[in-house]
mmCIF file of C-alpha atoms in Angstrom:
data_model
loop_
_atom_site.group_PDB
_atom_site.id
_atom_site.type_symbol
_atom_site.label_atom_id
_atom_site.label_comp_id
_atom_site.label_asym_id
_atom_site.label_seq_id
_atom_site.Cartn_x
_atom_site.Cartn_y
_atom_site.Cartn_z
ATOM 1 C CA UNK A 194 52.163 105.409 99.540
ATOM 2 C CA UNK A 195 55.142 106.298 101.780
ATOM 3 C CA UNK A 196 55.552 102.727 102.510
ATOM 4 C CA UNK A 197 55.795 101.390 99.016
ATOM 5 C CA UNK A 198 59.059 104.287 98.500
ATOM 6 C CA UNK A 199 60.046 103.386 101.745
ATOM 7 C CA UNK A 200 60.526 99.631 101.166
ATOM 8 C CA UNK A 201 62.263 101.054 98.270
ATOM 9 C CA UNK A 202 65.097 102.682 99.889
ATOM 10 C CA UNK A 203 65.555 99.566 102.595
ATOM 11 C CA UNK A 204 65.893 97.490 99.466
ATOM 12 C CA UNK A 205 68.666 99.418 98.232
ATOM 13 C CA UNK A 206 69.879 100.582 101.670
ATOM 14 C CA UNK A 207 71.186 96.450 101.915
ATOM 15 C CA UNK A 208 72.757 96.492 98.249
ATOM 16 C CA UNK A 209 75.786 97.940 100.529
ATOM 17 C CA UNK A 210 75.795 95.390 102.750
ATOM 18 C CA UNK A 211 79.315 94.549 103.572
ATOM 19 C CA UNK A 212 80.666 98.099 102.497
ATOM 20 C CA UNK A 213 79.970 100.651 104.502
ATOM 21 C CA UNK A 214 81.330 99.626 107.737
ATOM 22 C CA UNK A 215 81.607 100.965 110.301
ATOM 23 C CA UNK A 216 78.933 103.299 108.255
ATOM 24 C CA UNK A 217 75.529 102.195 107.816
ATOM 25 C CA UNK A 218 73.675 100.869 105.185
ATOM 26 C CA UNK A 219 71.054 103.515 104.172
ATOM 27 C CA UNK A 220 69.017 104.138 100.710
ATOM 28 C CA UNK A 221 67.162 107.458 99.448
ATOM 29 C CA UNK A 222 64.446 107.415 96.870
ATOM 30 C CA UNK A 223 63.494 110.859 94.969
ATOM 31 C CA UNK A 224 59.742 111.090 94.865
ATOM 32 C CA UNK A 225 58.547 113.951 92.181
ATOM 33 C CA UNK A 226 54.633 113.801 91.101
ATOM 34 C CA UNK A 227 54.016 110.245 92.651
ATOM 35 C CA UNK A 228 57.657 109.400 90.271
ATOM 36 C CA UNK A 229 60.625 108.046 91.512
ATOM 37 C CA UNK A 230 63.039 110.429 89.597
ATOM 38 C CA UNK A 231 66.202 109.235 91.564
ATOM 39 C CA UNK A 232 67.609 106.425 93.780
ATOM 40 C CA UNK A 233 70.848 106.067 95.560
ATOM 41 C CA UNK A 234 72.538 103.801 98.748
ATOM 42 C CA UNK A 235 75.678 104.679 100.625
ATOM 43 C CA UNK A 236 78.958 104.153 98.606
ATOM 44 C CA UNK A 237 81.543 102.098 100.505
ATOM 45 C CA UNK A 238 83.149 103.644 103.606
ATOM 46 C CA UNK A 239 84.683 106.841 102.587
ATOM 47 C CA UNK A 240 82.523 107.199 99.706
ATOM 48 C CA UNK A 241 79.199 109.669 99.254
ATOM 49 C CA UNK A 242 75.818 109.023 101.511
ATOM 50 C CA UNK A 243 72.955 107.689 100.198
ATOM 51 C CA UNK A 244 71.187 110.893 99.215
ATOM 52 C CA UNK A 245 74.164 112.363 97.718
ATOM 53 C CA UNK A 246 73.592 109.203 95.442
ATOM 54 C CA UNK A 247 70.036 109.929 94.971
ATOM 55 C CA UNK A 248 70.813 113.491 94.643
ATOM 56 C CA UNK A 249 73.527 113.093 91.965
ATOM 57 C CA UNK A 250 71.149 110.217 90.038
ATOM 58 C CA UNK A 251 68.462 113.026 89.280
ATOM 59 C CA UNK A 252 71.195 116.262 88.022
ATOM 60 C CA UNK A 253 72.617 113.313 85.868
ATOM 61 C CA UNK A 254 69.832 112.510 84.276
ATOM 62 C CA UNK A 255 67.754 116.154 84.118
ATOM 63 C CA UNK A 256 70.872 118.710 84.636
ATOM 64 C CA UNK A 257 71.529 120.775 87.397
ATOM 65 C CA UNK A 258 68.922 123.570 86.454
ATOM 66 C CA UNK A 259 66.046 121.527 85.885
ATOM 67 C CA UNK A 260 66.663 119.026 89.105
ATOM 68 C CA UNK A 261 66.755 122.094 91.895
ATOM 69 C CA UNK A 262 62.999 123.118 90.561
ATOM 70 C CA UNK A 263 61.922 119.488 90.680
ATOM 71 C CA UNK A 264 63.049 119.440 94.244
ATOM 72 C CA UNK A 265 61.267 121.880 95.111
ATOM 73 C CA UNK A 266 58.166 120.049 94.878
ATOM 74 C CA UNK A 267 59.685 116.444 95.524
ATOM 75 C CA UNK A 268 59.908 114.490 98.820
ATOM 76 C CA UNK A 269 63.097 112.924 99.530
ATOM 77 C CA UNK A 270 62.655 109.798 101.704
ATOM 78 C CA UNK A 271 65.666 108.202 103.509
ATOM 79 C CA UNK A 272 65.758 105.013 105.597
ATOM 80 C CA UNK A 273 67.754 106.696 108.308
ATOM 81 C CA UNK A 274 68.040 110.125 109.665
ATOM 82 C CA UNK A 275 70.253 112.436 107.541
ATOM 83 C CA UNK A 276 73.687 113.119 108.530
ATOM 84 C CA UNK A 277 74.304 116.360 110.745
ATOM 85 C CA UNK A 278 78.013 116.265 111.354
ATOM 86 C CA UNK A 279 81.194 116.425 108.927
ATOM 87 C CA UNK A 280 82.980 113.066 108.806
ATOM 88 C CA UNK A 281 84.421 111.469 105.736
ATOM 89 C CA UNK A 282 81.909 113.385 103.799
ATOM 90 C CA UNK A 283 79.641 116.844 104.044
ATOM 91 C CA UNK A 284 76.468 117.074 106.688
ATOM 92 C CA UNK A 285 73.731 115.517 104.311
ATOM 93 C CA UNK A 286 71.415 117.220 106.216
ATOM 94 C CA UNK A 287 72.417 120.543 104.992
ATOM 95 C CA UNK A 288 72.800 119.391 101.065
ATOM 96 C CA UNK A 289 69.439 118.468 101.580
ATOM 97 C CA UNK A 290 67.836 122.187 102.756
ATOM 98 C CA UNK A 291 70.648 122.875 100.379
ATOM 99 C CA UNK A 292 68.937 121.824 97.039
ATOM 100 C CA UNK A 293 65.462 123.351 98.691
ATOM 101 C CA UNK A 294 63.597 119.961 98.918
ATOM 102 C CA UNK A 295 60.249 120.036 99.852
ATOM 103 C CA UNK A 296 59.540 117.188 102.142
ATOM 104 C CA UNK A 297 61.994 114.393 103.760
ATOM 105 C CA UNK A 298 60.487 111.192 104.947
ATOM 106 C CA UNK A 299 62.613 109.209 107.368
ATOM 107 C CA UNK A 300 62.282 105.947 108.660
ATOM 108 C CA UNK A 301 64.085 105.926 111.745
ATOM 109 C CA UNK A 302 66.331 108.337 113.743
ATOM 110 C CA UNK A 303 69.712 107.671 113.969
ATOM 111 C CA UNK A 304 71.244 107.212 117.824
ATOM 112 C CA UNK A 305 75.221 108.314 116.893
ATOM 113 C CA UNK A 306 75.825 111.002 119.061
ATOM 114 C CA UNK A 307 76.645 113.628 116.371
ATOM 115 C CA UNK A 308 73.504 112.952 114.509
ATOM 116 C CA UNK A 309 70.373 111.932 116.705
ATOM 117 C CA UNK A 310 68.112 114.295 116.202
ATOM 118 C CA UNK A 311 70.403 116.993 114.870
ATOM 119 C CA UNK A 312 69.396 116.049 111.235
ATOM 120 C CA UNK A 313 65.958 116.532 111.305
ATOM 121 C CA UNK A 314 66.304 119.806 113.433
ATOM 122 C CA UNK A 315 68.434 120.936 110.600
ATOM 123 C CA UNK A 316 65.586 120.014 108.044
ATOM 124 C CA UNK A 317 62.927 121.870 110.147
ATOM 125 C CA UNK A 318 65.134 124.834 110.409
ATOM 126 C CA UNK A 319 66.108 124.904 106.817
ATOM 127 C CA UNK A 320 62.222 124.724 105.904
ATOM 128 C CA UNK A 321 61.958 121.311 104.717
ATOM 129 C CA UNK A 322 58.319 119.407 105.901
ATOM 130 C CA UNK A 323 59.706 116.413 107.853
ATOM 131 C CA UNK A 324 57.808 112.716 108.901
ATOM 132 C CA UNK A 325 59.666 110.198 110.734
ATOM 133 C CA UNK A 326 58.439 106.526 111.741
ATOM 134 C CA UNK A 327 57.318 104.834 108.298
ATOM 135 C CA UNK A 328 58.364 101.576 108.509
ATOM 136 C CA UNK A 329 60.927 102.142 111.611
ATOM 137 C CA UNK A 330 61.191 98.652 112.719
ATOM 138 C CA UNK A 331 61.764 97.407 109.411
ATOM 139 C CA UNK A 332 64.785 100.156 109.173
ATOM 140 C CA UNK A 333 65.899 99.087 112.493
ATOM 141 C CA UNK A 334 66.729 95.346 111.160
ATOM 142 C CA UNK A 335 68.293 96.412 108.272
ATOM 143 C CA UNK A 336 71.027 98.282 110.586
ATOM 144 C CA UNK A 337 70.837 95.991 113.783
ATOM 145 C CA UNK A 338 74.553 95.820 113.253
ATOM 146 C CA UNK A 339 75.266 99.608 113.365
ATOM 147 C CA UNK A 340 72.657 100.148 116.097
ATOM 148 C CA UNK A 341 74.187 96.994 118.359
ATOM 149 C CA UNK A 342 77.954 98.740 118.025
ATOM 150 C CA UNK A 343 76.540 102.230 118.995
ATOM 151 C CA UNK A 344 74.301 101.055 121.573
ATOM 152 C CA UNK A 345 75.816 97.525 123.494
ATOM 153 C CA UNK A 346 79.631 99.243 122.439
ATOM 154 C CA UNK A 347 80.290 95.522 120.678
ATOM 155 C CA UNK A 348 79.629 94.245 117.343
ATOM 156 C CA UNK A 349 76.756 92.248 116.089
ATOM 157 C CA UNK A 350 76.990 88.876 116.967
ATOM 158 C CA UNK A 351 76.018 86.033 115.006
ATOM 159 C CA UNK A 352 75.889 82.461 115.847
ATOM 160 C CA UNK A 353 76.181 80.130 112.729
ATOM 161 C CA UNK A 354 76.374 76.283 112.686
ATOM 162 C CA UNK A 355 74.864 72.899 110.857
ATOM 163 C CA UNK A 356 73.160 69.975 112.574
ATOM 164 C CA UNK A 357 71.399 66.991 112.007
ATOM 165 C CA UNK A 358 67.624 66.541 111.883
ATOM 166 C CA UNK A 359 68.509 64.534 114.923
ATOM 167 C CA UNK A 360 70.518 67.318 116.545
ATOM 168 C CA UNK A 361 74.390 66.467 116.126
ATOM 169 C CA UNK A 362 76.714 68.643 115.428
ATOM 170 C CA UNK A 363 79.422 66.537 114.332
ATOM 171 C CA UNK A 364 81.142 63.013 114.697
ATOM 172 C CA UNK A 365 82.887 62.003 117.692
ATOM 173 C CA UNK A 366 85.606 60.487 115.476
ATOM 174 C CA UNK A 367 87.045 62.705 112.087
ATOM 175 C CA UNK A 368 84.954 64.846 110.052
ATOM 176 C CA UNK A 369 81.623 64.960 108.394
ATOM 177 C CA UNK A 370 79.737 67.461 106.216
ATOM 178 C CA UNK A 371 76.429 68.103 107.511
ATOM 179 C CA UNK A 372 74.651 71.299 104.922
ATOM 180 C CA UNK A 373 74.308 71.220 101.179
ATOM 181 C CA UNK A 374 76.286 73.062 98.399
ATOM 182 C CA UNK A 375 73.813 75.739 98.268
ATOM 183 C CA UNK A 376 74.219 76.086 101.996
ATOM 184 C CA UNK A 377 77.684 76.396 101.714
ATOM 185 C CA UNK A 378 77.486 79.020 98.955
ATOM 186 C CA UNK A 379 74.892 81.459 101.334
ATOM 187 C CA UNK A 380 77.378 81.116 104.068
ATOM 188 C CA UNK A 381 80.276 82.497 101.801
ATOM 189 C CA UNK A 382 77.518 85.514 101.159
ATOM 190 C CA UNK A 383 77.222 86.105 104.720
ATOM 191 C CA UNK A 384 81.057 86.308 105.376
ATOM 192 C CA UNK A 385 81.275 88.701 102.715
ATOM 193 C CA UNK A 386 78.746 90.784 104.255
ATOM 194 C CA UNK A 387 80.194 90.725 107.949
ATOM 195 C CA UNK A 388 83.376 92.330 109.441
ATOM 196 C CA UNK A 389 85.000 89.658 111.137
ATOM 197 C CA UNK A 390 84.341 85.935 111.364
ATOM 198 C CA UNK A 391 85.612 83.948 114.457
ATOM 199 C CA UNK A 392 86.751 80.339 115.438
ATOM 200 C CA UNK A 393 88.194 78.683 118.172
ATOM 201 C CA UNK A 394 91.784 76.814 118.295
ATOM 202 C CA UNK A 395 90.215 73.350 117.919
ATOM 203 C CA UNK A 396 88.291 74.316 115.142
ATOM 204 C CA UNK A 397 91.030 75.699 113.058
ATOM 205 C CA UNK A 398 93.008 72.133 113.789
ATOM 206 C CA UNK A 399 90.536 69.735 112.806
ATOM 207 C CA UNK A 400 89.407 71.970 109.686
ATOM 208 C CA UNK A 401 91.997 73.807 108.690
ATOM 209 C CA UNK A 402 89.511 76.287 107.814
ATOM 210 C CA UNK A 403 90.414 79.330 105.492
ATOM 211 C CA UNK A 404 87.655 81.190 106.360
ATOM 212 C CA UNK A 405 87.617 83.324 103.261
ATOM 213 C CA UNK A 406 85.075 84.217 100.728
ATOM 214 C CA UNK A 407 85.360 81.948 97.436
ATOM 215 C CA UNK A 408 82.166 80.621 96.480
ATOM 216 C CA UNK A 409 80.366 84.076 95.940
ATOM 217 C CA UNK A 410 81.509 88.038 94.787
ATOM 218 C CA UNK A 411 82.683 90.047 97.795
ATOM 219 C CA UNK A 412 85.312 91.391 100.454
ATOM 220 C CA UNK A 413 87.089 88.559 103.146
ATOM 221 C CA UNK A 414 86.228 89.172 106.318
ATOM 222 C CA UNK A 415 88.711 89.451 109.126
ATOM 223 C CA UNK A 416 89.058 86.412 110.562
ATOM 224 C CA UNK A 417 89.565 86.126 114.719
ATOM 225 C CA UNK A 418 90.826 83.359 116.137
ATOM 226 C CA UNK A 419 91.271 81.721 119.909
ATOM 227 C CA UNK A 420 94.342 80.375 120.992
ATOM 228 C CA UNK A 421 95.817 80.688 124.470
ATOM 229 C CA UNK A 422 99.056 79.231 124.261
ATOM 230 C CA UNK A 423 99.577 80.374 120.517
ATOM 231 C CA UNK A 424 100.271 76.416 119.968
ATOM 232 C CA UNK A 425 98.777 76.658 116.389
ATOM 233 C CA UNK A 426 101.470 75.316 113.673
ATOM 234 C CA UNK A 427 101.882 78.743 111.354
ATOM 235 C CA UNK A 428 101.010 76.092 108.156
ATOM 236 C CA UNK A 429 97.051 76.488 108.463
ATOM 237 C CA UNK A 430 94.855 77.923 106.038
ATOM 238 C CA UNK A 431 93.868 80.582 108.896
ATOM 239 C CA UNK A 432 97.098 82.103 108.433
ATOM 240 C CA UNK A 433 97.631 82.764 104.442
ATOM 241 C CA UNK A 434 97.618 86.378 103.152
ATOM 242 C CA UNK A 435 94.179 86.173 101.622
ATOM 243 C CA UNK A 436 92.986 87.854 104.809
ATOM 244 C CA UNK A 437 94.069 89.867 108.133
ATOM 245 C CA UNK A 438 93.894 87.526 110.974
ATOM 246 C CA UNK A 439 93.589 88.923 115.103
ATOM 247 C CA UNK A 440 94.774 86.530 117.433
ATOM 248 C CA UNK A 441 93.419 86.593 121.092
ATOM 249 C CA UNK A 442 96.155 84.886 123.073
ATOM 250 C CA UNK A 443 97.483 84.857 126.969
ATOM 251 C CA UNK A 444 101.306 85.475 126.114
ATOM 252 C CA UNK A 445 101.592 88.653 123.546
ATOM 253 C CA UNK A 446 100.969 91.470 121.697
ATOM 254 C CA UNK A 447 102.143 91.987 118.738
ATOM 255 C CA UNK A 448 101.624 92.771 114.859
ATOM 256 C CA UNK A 449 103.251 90.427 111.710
ATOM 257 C CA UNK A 450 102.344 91.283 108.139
ATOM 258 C CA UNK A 451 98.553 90.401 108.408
ATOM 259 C CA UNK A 452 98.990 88.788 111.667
ATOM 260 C CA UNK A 453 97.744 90.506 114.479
ATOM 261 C CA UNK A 454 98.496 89.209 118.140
ATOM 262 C CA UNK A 455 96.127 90.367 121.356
ATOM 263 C CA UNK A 456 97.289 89.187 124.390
ATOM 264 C CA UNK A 457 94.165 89.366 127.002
ATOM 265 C CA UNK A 458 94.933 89.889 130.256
ATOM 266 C CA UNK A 459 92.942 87.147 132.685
ATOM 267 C CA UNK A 460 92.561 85.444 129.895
ATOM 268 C CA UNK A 461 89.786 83.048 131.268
ATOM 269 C CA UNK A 462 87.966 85.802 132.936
ATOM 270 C CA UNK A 463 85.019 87.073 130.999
ATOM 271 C CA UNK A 464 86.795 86.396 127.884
ATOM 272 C CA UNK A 465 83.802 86.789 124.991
ATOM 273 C CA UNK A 466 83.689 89.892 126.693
ATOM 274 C CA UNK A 467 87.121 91.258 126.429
ATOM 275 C CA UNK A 468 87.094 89.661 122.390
ATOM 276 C CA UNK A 469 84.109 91.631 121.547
ATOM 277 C CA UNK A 470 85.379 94.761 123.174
ATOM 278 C CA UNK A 471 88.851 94.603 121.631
ATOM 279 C CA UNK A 472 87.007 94.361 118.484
ATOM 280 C CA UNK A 473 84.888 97.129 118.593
ATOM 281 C CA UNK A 474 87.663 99.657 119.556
ATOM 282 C CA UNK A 475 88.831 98.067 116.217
ATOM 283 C CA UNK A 476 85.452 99.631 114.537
ATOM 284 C CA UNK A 477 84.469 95.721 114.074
ATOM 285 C CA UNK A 478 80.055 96.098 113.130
ATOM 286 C CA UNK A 479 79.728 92.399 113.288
ATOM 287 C CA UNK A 480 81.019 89.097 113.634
ATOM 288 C CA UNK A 481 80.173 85.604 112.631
ATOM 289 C CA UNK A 482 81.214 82.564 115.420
ATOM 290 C CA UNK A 483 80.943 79.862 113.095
ATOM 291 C CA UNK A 484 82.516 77.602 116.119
ATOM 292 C CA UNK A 485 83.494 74.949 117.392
ATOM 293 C CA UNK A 486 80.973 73.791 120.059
ATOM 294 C CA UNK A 487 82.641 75.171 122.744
ATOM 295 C CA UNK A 488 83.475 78.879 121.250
ATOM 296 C CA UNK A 489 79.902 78.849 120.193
ATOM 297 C CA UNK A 490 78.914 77.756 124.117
ATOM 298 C CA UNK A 491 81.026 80.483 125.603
ATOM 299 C CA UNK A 492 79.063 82.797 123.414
ATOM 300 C CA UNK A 493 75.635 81.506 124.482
ATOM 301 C CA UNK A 494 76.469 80.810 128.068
ATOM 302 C CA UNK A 495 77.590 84.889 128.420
ATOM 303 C CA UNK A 496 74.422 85.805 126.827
ATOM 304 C CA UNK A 497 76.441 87.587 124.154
ATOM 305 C CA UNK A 498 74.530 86.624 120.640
ATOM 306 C CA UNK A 499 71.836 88.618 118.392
ATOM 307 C CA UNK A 500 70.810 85.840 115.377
ATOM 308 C CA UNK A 501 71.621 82.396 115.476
ATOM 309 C CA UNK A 502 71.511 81.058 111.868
ATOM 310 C CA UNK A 503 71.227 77.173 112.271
ATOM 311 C CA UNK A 504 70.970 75.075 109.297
ATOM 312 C CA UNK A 505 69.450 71.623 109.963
ATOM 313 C CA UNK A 506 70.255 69.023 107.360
ATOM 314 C CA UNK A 507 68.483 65.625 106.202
ATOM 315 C CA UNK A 508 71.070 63.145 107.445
ATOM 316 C CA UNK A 509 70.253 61.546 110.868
ATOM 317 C CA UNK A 510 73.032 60.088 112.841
ATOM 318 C CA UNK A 511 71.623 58.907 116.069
ATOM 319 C CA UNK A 512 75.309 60.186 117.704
ATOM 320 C CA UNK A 513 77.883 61.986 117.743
ATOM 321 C CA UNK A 514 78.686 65.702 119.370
ATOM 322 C CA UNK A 515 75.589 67.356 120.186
ATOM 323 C CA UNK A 516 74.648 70.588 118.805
ATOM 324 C CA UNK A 517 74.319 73.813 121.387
ATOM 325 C CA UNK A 518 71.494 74.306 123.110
ATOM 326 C CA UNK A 519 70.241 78.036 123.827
ATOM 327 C CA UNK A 520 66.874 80.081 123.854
ATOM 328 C CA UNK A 521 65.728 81.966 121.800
ATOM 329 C CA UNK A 522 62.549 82.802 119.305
ATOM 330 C CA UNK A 523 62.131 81.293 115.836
ATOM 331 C CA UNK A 524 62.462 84.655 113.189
ATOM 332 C CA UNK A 525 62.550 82.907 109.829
ATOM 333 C CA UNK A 526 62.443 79.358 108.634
ATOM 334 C CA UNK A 527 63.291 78.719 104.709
ATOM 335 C CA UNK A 528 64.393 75.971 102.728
ATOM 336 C CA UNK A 529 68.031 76.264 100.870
ATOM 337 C CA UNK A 530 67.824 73.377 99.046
ATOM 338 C CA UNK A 531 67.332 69.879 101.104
ATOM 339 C CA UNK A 532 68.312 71.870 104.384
ATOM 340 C CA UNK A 533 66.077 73.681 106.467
ATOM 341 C CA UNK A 534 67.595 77.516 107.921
ATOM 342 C CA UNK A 535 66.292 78.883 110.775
ATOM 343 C CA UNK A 536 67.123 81.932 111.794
ATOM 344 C CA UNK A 537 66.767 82.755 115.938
ATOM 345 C CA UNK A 538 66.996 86.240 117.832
ATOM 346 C CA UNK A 539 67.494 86.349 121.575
ATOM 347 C CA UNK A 540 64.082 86.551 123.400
ATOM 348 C CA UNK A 541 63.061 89.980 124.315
#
């Protein structure tokens, strides 16, 4: 039975996918006489927790009154450990003990410093019957970006590109679309659910990419982009006003409108290194590196990736540029249409 209400709050906990960065995505299910009497998932950054949601749902719907003495005999599960510290928002921890809940089921702790542990010893204290662990792993994947930033100091990294059935990447002369419309669309989904999406200086030549978020609902992502010498003509699409754009460079530092120049020192030296650094001390969860070939390499070749999400198309070209090569386990294979997505996490 926990399961089932768990798998309830994970499913909501991703409806804020793409909002509550640098937060994480959580979602709280109110459980009164085998019921669910109220749900909730984290507002946007800035915004209430999860169980304040879930909280709020139930006095909406029953009044204040009537809601405390349901929690009294309900069980409150939450897909990550309750808040213990005042940030944005109040400890939900303590509105928890506060509204003299019964039970809290958690799925997994959470490992930011102010928190781990501290919520549930705040539930124990405050008299509420605690269990921890029901479907933890599960939990874990739905906030692999929140866990990577607090744990590897660096955002989620994900690899994203299209090949051939034959394994090319693209032509050697011009270019050629590779993935289907309803590829394309899922892609704009994913940058709408990631921080930051990156490219290298060749890449935002040949495709004049825009790297925004047009063929589904959502926020643009920052978009990062490569270029030593800063020899990029200020017309491309990269550089509109649709989006803030960080440019890693050897010559400056310095901030235009939504232009923002990094100059790395050693530039060449360990550089996906120094990117993804710089970006987390910009709170930066996750990032896509949707290429070229040799930004995608660089990321490979430092062993710096968590999914690679490869889309293999129909077409076979027998040459061209040859897609990147790295190791890694199969995770998920589905059909989008006439391509094939397969989805690959480092092995353990």
């Amino acid at each position: 039975m926990h399961e089932r209400y768990m798998k309830r709050c994970l499913e909501l906990a991703v409806l804020g996918a793409g909002k509550t960065s640098p937060n994480p995505m959580v979602g709280s299910v109110i459980v009164w006489n085998d019921e669910i009497i109220g749900e909730g998932y984290t507002s946007p950054y800035g915004g209430p927790h999860a169980e304040v949601n879930a909280v709020q749902s139930v006095i909406a719907k029953y009044g204040e009154e009537h809601a405390r003495q349901m929690f009294s005999e309900s069980t409150i599960y939450v897909s990550l450990e309750p808040c213990a510290h005042f940030g944005k928002t109040p400890p939900c921890a303590d509105m928890i003990v506060a509204m003299g809940f019964k039970k809290a089921v958690i799925a997994c702790l959470d490992p930011f410093a102010k928190v781990n542990g501290l919520g549930l010893q705040k539930l124990k204290e405050g008299g509420v019957i605690t269990e921890v662990g029901v479907l933890e792993e599960e939990a874990k994947w739905v906030n692999r970006r929140f866990f990577t930033k607090l744990k590897e100091f660096r955002p989620y990294v994900i690899l994203k590109w299209a090949e051939t059935s034959d394994g090319y990447f693209a032509p050697l002369v011009g270019q050629r679309w590779i993935s289907n419309q309803a590829s394309k669309q899922l892609v704009h989904k994913w940058r709408s659910e990631e921080d930051a999406i990156l490219v290298g200086k060749r890449t935002a030549e040949i495709d004049n990419p825009s790297l925004t978020v047009r063929e589904w609902e959502g926020k643009n992502p920052k978009r990062v982009l490569i270029d030593k010498q800063l020899e990029l003509s200020d017309n491309l699409a990269i550089y509109d006003d649709s989006a803030e754009t960080i440019i890693f460079n050897a010559l400056k530092t310095d901030w235009q409108g939504n232009r923002k120049y990094i100059e790395l020192e050693n530039f060449d030296l360990y550089l996906p290194q120094q990117i993804l650094y710089q970006l987390y001390l910009m709170d930066i969860q996750s990032i896509i590196i949707e290429g070229g070939k040799k930004t995608l390499d660089l990321f490979i070749q430092a062993g710096l990736w968590d999914e690679a999400r490869v889309f293999v198309g129909k077409e076979e070209w027998a040459e061209g540029m040859k897609a990147p090569q790295f190791v890694g386990q199969l995770k998920e294979s589905i059909l989008v249409g006439s391509d094939r997505l397969n989805i690959y996490i480092p092995n353990p």
